[in-house]
Coordinates of C-alpha atoms in Angstrom, one line a residue:
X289 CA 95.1 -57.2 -40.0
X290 CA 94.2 -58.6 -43.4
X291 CA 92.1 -56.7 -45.2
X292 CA 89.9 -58.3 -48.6
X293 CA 87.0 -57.5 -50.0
X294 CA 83.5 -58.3 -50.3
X295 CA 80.9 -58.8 -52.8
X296 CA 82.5 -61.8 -54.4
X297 CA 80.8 -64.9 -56.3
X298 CA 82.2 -67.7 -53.9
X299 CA 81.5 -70.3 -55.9
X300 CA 84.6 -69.1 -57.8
X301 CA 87.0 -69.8 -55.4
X302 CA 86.1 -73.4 -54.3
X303 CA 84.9 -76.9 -55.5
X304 CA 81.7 -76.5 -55.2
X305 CA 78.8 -75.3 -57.4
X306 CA 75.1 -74.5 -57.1
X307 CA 74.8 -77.4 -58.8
X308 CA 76.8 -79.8 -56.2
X309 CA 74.4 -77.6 -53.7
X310 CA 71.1 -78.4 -55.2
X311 CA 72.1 -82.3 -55.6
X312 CA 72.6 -82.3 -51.9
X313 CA 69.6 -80.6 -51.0
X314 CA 67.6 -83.5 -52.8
X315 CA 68.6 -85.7 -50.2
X316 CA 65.9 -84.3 -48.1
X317 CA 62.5 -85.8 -48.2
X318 CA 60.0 -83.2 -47.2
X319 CA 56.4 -83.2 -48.3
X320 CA 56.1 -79.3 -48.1
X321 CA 57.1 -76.2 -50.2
X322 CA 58.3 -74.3 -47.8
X323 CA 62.9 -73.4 -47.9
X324 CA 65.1 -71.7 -45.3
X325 CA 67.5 -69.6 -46.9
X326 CA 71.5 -70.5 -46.4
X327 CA 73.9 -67.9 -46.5
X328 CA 77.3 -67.3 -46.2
X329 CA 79.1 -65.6 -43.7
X330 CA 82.0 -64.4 -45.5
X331 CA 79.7 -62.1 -47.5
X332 CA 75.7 -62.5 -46.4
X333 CA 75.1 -63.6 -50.1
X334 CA 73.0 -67.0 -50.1
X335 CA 74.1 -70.2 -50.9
X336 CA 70.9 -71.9 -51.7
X337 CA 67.8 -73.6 -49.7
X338 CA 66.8 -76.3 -47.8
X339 CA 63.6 -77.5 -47.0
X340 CA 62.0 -76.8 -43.9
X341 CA 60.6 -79.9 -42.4
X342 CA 57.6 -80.2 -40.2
X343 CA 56.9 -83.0 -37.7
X344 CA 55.0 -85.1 -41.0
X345 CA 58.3 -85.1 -42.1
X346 CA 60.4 -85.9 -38.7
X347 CA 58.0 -88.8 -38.5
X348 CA 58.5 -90.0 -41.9
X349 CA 62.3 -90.4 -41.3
X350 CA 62.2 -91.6 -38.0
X351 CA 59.9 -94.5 -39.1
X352 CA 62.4 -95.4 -42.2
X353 CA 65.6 -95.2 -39.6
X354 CA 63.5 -97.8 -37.2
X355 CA 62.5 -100.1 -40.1
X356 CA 66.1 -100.5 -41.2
X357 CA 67.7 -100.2 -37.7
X358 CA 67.0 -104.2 -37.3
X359 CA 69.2 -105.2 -40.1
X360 CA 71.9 -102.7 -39.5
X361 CA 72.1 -104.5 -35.8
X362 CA 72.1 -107.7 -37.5
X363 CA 75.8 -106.8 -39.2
X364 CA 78.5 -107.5 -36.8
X365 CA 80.3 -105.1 -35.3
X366 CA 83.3 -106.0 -37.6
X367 CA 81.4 -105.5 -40.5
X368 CA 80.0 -102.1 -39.3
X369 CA 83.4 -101.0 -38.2
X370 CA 84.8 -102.2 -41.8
X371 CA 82.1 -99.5 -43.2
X372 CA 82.8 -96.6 -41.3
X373 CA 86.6 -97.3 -41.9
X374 CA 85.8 -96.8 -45.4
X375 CA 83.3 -93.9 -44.6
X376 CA 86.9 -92.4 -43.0
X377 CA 89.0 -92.8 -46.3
X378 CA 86.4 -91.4 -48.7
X379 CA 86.5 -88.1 -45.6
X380 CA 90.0 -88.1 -46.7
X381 CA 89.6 -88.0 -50.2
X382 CA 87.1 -85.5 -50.4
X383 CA 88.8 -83.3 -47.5
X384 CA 88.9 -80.3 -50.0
X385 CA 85.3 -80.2 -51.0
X386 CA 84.4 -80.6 -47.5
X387 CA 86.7 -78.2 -45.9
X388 CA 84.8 -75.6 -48.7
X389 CA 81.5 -76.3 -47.8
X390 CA 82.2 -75.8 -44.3
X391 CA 84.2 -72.9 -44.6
X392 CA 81.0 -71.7 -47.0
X393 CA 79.1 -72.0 -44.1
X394 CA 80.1 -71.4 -41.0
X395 CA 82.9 -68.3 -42.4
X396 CA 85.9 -69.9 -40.5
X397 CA 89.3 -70.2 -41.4
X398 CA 90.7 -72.9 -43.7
X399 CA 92.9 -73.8 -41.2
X400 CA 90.4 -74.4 -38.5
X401 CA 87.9 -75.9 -40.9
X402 CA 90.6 -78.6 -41.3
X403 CA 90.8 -79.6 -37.4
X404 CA 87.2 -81.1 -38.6
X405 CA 87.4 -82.6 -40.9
X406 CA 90.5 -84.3 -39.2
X407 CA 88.7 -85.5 -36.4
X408 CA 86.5 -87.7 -38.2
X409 CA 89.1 -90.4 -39.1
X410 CA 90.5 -90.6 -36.0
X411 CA 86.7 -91.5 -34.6
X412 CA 86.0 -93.6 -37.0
X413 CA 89.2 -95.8 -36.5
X414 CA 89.1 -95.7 -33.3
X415 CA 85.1 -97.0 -32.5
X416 CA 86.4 -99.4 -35.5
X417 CA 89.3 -101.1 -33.8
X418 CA 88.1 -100.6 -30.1
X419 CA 83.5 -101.5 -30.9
X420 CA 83.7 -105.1 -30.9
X421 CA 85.4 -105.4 -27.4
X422 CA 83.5 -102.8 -26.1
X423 CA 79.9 -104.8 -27.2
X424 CA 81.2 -108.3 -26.2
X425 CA 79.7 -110.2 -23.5
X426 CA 80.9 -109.2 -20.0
X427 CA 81.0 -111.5 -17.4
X428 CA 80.2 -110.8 -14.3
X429 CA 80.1 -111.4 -10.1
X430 CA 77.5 -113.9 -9.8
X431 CA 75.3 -114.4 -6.4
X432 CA 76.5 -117.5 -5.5
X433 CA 79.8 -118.7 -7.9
X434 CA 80.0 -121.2 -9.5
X435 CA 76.7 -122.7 -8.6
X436 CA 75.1 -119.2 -10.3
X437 CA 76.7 -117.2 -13.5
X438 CA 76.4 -113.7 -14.6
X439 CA 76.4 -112.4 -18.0
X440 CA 75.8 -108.7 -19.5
X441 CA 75.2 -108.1 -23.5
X442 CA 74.8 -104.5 -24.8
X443 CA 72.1 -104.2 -27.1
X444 CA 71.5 -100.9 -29.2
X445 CA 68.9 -98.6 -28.3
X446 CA 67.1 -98.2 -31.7
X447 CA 67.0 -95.0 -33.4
X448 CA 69.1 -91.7 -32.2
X449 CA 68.3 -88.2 -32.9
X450 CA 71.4 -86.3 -33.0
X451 CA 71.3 -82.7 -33.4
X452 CA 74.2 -81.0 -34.1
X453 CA 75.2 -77.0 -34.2
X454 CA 76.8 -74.5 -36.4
X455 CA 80.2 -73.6 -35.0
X456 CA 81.4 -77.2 -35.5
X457 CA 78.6 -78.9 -38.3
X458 CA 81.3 -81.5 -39.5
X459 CA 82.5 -82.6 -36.5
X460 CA 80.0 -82.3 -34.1
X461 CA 77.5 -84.4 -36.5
X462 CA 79.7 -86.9 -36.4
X463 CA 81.2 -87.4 -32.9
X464 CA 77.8 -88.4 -32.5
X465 CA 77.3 -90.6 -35.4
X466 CA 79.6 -92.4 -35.3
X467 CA 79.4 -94.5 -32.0
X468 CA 76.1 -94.6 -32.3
X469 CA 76.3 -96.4 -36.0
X470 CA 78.8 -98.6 -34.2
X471 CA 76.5 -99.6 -31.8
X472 CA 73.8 -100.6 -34.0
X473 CA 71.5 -97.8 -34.2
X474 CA 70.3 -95.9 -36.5
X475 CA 69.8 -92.5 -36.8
X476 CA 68.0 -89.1 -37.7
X477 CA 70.1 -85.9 -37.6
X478 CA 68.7 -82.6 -37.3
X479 CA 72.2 -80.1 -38.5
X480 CA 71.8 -76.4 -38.0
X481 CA 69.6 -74.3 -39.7
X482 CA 72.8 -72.1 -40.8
X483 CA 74.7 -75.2 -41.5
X484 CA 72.8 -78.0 -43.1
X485 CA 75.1 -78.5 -46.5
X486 CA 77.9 -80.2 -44.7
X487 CA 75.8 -82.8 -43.0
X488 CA 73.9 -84.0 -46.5
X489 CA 77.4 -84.4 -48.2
X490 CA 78.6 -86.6 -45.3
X491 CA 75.5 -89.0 -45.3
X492 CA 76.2 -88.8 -48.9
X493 CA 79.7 -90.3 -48.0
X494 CA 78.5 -92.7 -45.9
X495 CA 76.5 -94.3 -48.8
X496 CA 79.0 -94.1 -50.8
X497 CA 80.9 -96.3 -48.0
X498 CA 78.3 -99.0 -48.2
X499 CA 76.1 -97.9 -45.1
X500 CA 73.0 -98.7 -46.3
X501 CA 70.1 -96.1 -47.0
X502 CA 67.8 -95.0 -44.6
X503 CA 70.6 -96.1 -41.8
X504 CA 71.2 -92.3 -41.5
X505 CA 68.1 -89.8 -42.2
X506 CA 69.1 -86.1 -42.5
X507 CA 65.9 -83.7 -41.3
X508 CA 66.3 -80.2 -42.2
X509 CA 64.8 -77.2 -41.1
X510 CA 63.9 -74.6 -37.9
X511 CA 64.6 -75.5 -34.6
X512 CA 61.4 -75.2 -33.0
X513 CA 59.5 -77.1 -35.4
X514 CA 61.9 -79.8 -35.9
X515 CA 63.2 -80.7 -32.6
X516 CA 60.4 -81.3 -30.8
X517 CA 59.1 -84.1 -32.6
X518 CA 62.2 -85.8 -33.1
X519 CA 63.0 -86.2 -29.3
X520 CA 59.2 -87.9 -29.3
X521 CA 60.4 -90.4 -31.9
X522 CA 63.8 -91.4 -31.4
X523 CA 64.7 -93.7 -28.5
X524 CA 67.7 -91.6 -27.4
X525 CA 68.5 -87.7 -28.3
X526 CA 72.1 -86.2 -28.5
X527 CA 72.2 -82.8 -28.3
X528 CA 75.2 -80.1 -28.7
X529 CA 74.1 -76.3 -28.5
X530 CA 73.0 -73.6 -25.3
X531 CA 72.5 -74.6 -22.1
X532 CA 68.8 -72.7 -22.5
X533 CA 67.7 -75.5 -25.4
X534 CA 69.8 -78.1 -23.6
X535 CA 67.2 -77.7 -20.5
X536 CA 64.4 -78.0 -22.8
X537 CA 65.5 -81.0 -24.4
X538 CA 66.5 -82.6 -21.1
X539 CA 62.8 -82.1 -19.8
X540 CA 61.1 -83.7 -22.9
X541 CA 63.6 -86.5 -22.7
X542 CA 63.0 -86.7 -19.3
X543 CA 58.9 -87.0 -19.7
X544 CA 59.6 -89.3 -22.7
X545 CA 61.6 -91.6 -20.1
X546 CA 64.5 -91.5 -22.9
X547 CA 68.3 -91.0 -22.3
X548 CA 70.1 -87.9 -23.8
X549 CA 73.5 -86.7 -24.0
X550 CA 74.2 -83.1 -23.8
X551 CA 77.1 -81.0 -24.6
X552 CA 76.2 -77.2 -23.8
X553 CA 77.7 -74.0 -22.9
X554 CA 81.3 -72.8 -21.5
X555 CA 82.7 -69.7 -20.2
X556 CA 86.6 -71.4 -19.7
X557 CA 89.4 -70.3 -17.8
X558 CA 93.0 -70.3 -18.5
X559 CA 95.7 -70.3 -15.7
X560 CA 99.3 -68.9 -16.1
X561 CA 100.9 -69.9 -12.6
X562 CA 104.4 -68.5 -11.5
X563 CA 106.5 -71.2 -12.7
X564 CA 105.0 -71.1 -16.5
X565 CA 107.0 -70.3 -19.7
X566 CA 105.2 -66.6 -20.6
X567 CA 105.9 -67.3 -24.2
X568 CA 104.5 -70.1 -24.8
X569 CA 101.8 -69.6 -22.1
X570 CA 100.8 -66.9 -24.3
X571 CA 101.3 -68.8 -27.8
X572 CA 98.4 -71.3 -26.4
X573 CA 96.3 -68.7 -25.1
X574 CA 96.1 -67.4 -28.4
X575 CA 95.0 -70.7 -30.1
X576 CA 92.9 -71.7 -26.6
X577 CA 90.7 -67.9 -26.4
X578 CA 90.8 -67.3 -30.8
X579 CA 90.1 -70.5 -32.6
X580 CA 87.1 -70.3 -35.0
X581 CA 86.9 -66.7 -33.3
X582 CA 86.0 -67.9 -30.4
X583 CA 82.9 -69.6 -31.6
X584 CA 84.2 -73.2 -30.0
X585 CA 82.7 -74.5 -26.4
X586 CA 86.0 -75.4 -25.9
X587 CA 87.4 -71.7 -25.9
X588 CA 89.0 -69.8 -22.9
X589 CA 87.3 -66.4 -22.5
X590 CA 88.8 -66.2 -18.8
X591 CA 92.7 -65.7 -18.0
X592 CA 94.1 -65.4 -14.3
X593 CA 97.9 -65.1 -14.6
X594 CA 100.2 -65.2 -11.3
X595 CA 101.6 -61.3 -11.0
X596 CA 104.9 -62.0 -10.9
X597 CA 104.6 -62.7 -14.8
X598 CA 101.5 -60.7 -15.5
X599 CA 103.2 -57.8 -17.4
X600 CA 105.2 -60.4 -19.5
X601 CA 102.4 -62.1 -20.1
X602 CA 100.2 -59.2 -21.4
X603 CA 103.4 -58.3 -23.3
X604 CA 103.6 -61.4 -25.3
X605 CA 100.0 -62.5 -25.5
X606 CA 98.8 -59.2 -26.8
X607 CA 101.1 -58.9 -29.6
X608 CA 101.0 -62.4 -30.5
X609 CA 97.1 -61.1 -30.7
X610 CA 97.9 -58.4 -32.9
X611 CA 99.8 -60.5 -35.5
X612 CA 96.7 -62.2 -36.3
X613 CA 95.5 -62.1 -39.7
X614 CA 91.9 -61.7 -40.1
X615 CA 90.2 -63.0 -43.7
X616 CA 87.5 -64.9 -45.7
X617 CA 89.8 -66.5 -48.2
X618 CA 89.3 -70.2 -49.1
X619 CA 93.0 -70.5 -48.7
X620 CA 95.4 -71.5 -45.6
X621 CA 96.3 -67.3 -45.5
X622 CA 93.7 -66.2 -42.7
X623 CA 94.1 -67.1 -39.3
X624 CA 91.3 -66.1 -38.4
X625 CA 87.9 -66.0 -40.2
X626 CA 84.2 -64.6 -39.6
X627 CA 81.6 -64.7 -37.1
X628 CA 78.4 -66.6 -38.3
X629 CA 76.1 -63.9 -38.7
X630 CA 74.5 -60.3 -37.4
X631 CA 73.4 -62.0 -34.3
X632 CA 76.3 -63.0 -33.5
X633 CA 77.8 -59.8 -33.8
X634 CA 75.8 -57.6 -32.3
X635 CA 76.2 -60.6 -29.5
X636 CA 80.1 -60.3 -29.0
X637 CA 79.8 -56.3 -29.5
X638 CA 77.6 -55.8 -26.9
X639 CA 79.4 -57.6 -24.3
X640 CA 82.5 -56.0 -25.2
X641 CA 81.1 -52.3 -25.4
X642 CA 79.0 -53.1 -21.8
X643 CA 82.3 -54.4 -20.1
X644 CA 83.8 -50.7 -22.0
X645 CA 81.1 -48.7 -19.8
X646 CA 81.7 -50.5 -17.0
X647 CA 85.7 -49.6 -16.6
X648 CA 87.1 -52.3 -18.8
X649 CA 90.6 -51.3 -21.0
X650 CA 90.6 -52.9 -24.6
X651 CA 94.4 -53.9 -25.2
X652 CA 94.0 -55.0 -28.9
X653 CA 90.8 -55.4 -30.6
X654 CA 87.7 -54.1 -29.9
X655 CA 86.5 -53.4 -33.4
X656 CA 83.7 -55.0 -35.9
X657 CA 85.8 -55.0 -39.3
X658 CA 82.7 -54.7 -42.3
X659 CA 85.6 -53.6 -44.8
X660 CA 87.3 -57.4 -44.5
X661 CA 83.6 -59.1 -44.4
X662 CA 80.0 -58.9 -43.0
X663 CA 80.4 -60.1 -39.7
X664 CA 83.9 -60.0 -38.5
X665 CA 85.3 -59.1 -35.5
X666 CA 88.9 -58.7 -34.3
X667 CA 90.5 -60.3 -31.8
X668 CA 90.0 -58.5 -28.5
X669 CA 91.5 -58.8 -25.4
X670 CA 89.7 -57.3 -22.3
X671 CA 91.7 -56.0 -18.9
X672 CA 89.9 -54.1 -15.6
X673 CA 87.1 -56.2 -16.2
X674 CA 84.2 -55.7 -13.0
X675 CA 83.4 -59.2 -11.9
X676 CA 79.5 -58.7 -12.1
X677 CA 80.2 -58.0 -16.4
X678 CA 78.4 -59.8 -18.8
X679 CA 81.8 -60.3 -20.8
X680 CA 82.8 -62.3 -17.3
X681 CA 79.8 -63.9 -15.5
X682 CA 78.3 -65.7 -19.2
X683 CA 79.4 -67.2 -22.3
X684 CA 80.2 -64.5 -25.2
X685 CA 80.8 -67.2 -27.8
X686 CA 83.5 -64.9 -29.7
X687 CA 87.2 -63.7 -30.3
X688 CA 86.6 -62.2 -26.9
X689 CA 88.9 -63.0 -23.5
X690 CA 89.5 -61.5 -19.9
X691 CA 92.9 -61.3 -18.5
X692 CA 92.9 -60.7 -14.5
X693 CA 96.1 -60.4 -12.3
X694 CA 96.0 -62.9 -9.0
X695 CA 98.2 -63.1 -6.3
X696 CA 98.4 -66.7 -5.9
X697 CA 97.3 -70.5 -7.2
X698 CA 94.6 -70.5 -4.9
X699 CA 93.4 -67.6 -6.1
X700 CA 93.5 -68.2 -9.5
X701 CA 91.6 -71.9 -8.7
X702 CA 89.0 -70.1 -6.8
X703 CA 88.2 -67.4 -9.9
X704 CA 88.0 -70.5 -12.1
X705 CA 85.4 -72.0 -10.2
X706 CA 83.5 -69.5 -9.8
X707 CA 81.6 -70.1 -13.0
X708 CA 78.2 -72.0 -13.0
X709 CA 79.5 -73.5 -15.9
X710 CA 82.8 -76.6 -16.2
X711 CA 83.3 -77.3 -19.6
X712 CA 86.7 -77.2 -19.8
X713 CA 90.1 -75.6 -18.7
X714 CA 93.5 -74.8 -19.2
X715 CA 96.3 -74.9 -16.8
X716 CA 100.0 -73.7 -17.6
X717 CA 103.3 -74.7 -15.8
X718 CA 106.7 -75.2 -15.6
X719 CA 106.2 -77.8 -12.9
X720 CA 105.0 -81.4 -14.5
X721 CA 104.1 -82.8 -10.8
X722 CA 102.5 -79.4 -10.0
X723 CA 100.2 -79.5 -13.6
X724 CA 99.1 -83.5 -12.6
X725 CA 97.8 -82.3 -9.3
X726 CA 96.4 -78.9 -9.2
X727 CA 94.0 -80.2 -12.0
X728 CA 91.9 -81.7 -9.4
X729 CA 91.2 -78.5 -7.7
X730 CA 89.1 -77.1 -10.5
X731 CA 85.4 -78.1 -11.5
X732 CA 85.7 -78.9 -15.4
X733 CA 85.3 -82.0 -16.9
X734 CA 88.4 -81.9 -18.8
X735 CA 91.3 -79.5 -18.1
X736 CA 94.5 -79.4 -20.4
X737 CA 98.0 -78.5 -18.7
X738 CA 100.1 -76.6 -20.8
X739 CA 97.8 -76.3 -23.4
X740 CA 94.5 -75.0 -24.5
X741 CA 91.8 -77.4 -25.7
X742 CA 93.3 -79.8 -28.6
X743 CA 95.4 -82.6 -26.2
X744 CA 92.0 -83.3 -24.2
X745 CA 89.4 -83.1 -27.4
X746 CA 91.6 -85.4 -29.0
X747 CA 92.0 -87.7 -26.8
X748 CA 89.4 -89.6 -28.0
X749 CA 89.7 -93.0 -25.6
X750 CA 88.7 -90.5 -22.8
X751 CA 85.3 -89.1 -22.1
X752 CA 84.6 -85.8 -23.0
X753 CA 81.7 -83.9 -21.3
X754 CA 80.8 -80.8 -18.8
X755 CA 80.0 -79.8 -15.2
X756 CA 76.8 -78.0 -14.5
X757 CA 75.3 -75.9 -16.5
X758 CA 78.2 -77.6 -19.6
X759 CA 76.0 -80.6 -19.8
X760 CA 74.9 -84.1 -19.2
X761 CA 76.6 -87.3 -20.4
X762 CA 79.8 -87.7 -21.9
X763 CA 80.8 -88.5 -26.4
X764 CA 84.3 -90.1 -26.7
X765 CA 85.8 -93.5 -25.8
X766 CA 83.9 -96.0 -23.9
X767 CA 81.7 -93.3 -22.2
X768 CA 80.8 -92.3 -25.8
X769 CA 79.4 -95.9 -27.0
X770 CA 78.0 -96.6 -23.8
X771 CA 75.0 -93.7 -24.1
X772 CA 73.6 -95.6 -27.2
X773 CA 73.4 -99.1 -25.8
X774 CA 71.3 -101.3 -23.6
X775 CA 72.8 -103.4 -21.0
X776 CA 71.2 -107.0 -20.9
X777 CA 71.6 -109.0 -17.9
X778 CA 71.4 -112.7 -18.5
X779 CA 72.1 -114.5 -14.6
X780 CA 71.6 -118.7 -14.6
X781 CA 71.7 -120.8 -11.7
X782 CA 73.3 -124.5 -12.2
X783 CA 71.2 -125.7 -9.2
X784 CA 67.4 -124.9 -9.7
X785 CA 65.9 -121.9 -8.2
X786 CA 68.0 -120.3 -5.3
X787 CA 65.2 -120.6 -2.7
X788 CA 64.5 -123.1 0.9
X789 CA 65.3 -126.3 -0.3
X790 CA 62.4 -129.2 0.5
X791 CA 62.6 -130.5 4.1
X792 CA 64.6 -127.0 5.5
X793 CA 63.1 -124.8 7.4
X794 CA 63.2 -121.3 7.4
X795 CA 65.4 -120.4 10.3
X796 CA 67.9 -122.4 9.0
X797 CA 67.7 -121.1 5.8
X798 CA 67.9 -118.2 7.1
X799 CA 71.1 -118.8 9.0
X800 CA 72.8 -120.7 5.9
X801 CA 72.0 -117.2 3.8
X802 CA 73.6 -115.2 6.3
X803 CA 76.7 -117.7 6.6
X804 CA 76.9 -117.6 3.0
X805 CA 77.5 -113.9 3.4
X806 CA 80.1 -114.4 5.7
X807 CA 82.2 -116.5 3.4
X808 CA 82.1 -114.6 0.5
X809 CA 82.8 -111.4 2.5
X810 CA 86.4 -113.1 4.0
X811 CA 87.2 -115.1 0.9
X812 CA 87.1 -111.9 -1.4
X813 CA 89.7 -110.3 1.0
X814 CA 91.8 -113.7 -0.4
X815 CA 93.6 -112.7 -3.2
X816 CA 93.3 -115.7 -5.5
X817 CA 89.6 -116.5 -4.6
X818 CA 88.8 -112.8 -4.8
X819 CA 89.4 -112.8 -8.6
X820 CA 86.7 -115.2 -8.2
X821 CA 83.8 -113.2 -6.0
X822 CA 85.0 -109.6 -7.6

């Protein structure tokens, strides 16, 4: 392990000053006096302050986003696309500012703080190139073709509340953001409490990108005070965080007869079957269970590998474990950076020392590390672990995994699911017709084969989402457009109203409507007509 040490003037060792902080913080329009305190992870010193709203202030930005939101729509989708194309390159161009003020605040790695700031070009091109298809008019099956037509026009919603967490403040802002601009709306986004810096230098970008003001409001603050009136004002709420706040939200959206999107907990597994390359198996498994420690939704914390390579496996994955580096440094050395804060901590080190007293064997890890910063923790890997364990029944959020010997696939499949959570989940084989089919067998909304999270997270024309207690709704592709629209159904009738004509009776009528049926049942079974009744 690295070792550095602490008490250091951060500013130093990036681009960024308290001065570049305090010009972002007055972004912010809050009426009181009263600050949170930011601080960095990599040494608990503080960064600066931001205001901390109160629902005065939620209400304030809420009603600027909905006065603007009309002309905003009015663009064309071209236009708005053209915008956030340009939002993308100035991302580019100020990657190493923002990869320091994210790796000021959330303590992670330089190299994982750049899979952020990554992803938001490739969102941003994509709802660019792919909105204005997605938001054109869509015919439809009419009742009775061609005397009736069917039309459906998407409409945006109005004004989304997006509120975003710490472990991923760039891209999890965005992801959101973006599709929903793209759509027309407008929005108010409430970042982290620990992480607020990143999100006013991005809607500083966007400005800069031509996106008018007021199109995106930035409320800062707690929690508690902040969220609740923000899902009464807005007319749709996306939400990443715990499954616990993701309840909450999903009531008061629910009383508010709004729609919301939420992206919540995981406790993943991994799966090494027989056939797999242990190597490489172990390779991923060491990106899948320790990216951003561990602090990613994404993240296996639960291995099952086939005992027939179980020894191997151990063998290679715990001392690709050990060769970790562990570090704060603003500088592609560390591959692995800080937990957020004591919380945190005290979070991942009480799992670990509970599964301990319960019979659990640390292989590698296992240790809180103060003399390389605050709250680090090294990379741990957990065997003998009781099933009934904290570390293995709920979501430790931390460079903290299970590895469990089974006997066969089915096995393995039936320890996966046996989670009330289905985020997402990694499958490893040698066997390409083997890793297309056995994915169906487990409950997770997306599941990699041979690797950990990246391929299906990237894959940004498929939907992303959860199973059970992992969420509601789905961000990415057409699914992730879809959430912020209204559908508009506009059906005509080249005949007058579809009703008895004059000097019919009823019966016949009646008969006619049923024949009608008939026909369009048999003629849709005909494959050129069908195009036509389909």
């Amino acid at each position: 392990m690295t070792q550095e040490t602490t008490g250091r003037n951060l500013f130093s060792e990036t681009n960024i000053s308290s001065e570049r902080i305090a010009s972002l913080v007055a972004r912010v329009d809050a009426a009181g006096d009263d600050e949170l305190t930011v601080r960095a992870p990599a040494t608990d010193d503080a960064i600066g302050s931001v205001p901390a709203c109160d629902e005065a202030d939620v209400e304030r930005a809420v009603d600027r986003a909905r006065a603007v939101q009309p002309s905003w729509a009015d663009l064309s989708v071209g236009r708005r696309g053209e915008l956030l194309d340009r939002f993308a390159g100035l991302v580019l161009d100020n990657q190493e500012e923002l990869l320091d003020i994210v790796q000021l605040e959330t303590g992670k790695s330089r190299k994982h703080a750049v899979e952020e700031v990554a992803d938001v070009p490739l969102n941003c091109s994509y709802y660019a190139r792919r909105g204005p298809e997605m938001l054109d008019r869509d015919p439809r099956q009419a009742a009775v073709p061609p005397a009736t037509t069917a039309e459906v026009s998407y409409e945006p919603v109005g004004v989304v509340g997006a509120i975003s967490p710490w472990n991923y403040p760039l891209t999890l802002s965005m992801v959101d953001i973006i599709p929903a601009l793209i759509a027309g709306n407008t929005v108010v986004l409430k970042p982290d409490e620990k992480t607020p810096f990143i999100a006013l230098a991005l809607t500083a970008l966007l400005e800069r990108a031509g996106v008018p003001e007021d199109v995106v409001q930035v409320v800062t603050g707690r929690g508690a005070e902040v969220g609740p009136p923000l899902v009464d004002g807005v007319d749709y709420i996306a939400f990443t965080g715990s499954t616990e706040t993701g309840r909450i939200i999903a009531e008061q959206a629910g009383r508010n007869l709004i729609g919301c999107s939420l992206e919540l907990g995981g406790n993943n597994p991994l799966l090494v079957l027989d056939d797999a390359d242990v190597e490489t198996a172990a390779r991923g498994a060491v990106q899948a269970c320790f990216t951003n420690a561990g602090q990613l939704c994404l993240a296996a914390e639960r291995v099952y590998v086939h005992e027939s390579l179980y020894d191997d496996f151990l063998d290679a994955f715990v001392g690709a474990t050990r060769r970790l580096s562990l570090g704060t440094a603003f500088t592609y050395g560390p591959d692995m950076g800080s937990l957020i804060d004591a919380d945190q901590l005290a979070r991942v080190d009480d799992h670990v020392s509970a599964a301990v007293e319960d019979g659990a064997t640390v292989l590698t890890g296992g240790r809180h590390r103060p003399d390389i910063g605050p709250f680090c923790y090294e990379p741990t890997i957990l065997t003998d672990v009781t099933p009934d364990t904290t570390v293995a029944c709920e979501e430790t959020f931390g460079p903290v995994v299970t590895v469990e010997s089974v006997p066969d696939t089915e096995t393995a499949v039936e320890k996966a699911n046996d989670s009330e959570y289905g985020l997402n989940a990694s499958v490893w084989t040698g066997d390409r017709d083997r890793g297309r089919a056995l994915p169906r067998q487990i409950d997770c909304g997306t599941v990699c084969v041979n690797d950990g999270y990246v391929s299906g997270w990237a894959a940004i024309d498929a939907p992303m989402g959860g199973f059970g207690d992992s969420g509601l709704g789905r961000r990415h592709g057409r699914a992730g457009i879809e959430r912020f629209l209204e559908s508009r159904t506009v059906a005509s009738s080249r005949v007058g109203p579809l009703t008895e004509p004059r000097g019919v009776s009823s019966s016949w009528y009646a008969r006619g409507l049923l024949g009608l049926a008939r026909l369009q049942r048999r003629l849709s079974t005909v494959p050129v007509l069908g195009r036509w009744f389909s």
